[in-house]
mmCIF file of C-alpha atoms in Angstrom:
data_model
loop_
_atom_site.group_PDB
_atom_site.id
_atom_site.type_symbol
_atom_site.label_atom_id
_atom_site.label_comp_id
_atom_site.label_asym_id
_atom_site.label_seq_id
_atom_site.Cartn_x
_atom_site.Cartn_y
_atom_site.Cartn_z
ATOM 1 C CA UNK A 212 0.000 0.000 0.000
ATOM 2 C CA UNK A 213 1.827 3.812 -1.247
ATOM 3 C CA UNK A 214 1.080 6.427 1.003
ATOM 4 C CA UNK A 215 2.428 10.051 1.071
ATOM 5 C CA UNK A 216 4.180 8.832 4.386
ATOM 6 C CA UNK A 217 6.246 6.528 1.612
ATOM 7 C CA UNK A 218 6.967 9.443 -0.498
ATOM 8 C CA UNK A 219 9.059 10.995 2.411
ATOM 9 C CA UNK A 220 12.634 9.479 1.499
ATOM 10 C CA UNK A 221 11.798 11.183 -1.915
ATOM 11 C CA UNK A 222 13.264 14.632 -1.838
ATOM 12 C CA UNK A 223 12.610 17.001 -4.843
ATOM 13 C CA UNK A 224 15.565 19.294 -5.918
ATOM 14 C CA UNK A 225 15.545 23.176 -6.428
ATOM 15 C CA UNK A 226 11.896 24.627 -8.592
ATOM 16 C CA UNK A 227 10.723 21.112 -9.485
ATOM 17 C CA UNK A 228 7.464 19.560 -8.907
ATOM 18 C CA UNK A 229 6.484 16.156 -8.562
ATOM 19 C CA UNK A 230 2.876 14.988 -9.708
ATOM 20 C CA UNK A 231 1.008 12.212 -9.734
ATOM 21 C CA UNK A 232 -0.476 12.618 -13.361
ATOM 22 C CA UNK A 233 -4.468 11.735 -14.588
ATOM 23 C CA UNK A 234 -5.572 8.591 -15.362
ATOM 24 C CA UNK A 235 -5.104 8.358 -19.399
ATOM 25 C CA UNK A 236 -8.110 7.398 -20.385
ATOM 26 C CA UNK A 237 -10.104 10.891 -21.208
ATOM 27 C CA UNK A 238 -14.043 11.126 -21.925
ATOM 28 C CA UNK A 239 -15.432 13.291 -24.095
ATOM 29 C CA UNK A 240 -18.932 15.530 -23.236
ATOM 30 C CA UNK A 241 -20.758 12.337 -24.842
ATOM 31 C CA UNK A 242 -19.199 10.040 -22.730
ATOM 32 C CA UNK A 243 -16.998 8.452 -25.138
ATOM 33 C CA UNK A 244 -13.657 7.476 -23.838
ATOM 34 C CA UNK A 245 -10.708 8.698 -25.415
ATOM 35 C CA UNK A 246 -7.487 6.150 -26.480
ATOM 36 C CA UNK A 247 -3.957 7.017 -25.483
ATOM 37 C CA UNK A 248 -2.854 7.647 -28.655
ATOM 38 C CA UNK A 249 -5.533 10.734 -28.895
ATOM 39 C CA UNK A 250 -4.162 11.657 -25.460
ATOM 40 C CA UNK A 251 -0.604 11.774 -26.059
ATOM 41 C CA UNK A 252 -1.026 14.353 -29.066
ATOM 42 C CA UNK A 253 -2.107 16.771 -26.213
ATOM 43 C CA UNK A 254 0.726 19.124 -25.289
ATOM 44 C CA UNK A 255 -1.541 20.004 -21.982
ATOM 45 C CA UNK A 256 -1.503 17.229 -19.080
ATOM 46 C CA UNK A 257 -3.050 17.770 -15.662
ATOM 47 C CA UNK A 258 -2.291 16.186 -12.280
ATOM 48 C CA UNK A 259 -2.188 16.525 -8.824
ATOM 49 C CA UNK A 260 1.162 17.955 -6.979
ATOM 50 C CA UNK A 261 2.333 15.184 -4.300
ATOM 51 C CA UNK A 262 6.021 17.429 -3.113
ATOM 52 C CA UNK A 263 7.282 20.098 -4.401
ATOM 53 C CA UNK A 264 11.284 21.416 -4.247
ATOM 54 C CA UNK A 265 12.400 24.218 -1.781
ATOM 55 C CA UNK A 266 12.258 26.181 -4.937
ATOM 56 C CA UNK A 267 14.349 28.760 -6.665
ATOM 57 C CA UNK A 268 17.851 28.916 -5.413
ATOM 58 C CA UNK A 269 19.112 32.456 -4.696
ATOM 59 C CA UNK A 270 22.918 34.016 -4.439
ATOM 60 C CA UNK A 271 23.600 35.899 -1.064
ATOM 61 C CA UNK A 272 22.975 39.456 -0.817
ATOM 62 C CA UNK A 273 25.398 39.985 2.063
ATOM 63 C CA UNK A 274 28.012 38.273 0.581
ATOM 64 C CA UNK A 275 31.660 39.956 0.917
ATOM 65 C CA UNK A 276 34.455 38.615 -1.603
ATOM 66 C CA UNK A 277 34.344 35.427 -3.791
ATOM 67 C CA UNK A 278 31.804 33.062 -3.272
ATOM 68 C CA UNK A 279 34.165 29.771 -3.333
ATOM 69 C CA UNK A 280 36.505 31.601 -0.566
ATOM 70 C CA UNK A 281 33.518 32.009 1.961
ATOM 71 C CA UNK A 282 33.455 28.979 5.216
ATOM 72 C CA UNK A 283 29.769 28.888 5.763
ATOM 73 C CA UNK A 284 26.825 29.376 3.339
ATOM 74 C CA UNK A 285 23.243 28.445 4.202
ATOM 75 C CA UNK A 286 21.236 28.174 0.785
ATOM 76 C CA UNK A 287 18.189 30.654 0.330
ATOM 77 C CA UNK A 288 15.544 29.827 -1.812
ATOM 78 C CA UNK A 289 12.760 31.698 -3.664
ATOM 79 C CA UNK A 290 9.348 30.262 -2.493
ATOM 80 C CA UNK A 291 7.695 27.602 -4.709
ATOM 81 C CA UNK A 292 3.959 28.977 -5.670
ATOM 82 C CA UNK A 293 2.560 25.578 -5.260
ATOM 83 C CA UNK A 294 1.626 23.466 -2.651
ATOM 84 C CA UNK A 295 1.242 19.678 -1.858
ATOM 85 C CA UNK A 296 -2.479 18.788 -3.103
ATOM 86 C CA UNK A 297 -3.466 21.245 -5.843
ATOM 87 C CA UNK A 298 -4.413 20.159 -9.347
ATOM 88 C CA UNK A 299 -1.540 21.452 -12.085
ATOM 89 C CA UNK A 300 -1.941 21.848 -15.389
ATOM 90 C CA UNK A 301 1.408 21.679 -17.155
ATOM 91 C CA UNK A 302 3.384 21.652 -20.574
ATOM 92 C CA UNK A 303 4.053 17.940 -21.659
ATOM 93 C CA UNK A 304 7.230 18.984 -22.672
ATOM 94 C CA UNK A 305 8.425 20.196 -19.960
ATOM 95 C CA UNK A 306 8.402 17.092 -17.953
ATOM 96 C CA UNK A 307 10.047 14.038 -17.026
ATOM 97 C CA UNK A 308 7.860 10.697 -16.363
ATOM 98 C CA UNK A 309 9.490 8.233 -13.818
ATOM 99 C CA UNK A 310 8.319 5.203 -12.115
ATOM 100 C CA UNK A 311 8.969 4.941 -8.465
ATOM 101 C CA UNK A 312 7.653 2.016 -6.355
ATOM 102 C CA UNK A 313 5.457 0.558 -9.710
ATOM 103 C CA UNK A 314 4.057 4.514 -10.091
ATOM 104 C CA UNK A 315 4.117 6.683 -12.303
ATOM 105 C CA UNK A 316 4.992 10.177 -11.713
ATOM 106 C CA UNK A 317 5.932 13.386 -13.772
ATOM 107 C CA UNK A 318 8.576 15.700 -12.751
ATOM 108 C CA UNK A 319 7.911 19.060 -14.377
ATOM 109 C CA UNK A 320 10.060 22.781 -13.208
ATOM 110 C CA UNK A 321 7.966 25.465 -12.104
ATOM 111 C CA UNK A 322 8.199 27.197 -15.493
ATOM 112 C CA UNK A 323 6.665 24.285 -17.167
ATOM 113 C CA UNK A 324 3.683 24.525 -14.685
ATOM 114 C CA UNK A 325 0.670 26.685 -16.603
ATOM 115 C CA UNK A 326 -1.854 27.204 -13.438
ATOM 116 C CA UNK A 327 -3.187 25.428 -10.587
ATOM 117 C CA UNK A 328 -6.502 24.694 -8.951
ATOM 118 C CA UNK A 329 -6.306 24.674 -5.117
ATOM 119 C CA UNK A 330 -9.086 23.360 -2.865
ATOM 120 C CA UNK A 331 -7.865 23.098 0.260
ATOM 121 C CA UNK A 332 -9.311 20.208 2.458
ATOM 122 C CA UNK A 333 -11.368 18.267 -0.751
ATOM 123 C CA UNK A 334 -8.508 16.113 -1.889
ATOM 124 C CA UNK A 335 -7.085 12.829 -0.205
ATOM 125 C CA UNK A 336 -3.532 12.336 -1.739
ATOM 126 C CA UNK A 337 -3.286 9.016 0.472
ATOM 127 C CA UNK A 338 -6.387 7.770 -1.571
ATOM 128 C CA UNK A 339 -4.919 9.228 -4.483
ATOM 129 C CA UNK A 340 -1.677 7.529 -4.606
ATOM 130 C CA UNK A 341 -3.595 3.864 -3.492
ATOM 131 C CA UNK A 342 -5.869 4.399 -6.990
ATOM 132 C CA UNK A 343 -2.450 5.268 -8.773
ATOM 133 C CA UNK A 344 -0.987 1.878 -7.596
ATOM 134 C CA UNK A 345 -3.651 -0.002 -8.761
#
């Protein structure tokens, strides 16, 4: 059984995102269901974010001299804009599909991310990721 609590040891590097793309199969308004073929022509895909990177990384401001010459630097980030649980829509592209623990996930930057949907509270990512194993 995959839970988020299983995703833990997985740590996401710098502005990337990691989702947990849609089902393939599509419908249509008249119920017809769309084969993958039809779907993989798309150069939209949507799916929901399960972790997200500490984000953008940014240089020091109070930085005095060279860089490489300096003993201690703590790493400062610029905030991701999404959040564990909303619904992405990104650029195909744009991202990476892996398998991890007989899953399938996409990894996709931040720039390849067009908008999300957040509704805080509605969505079950432990369900979520159960369905995706299945």
């Amino acid at each position: 059984m995959m839970s988020k609590k299983k995703l833990s040891s997985l740590k996401v590097i710098g502005d990337r995102v990691l989702l947990l793309p849609d089902n393939d199969q599509a419908r249509t308004g008249a119920g017809l269901y769309l084969p993958p073929t039809v779907i993989e022509k798309e150069s939209v895909r949507g799916g929901y974010v399960v972790a997200v990177g500490p984000g953008t990384p940014l240089a020091n401001p109070d930085a005095d001299g060279e860089p490489w010459q300096q003993d201690e630097r703590k790493p400062r980030y610029l905030p991701m804009e999404v959040e564990v649980g909303d619904y992405a829509l990104f650029v195909k592209k744009a991202a990476i599909e892996i398998t991890y623990r007989d899953t399938r996930y996409m990894i996709v930057p931040l720039a390849g991310i067009l908008l999300v949907e957040r509704d805080p509270g509605n969505i079950d990512l432990n369900k979520l990721l159960e369905d995706a194993k299945s």
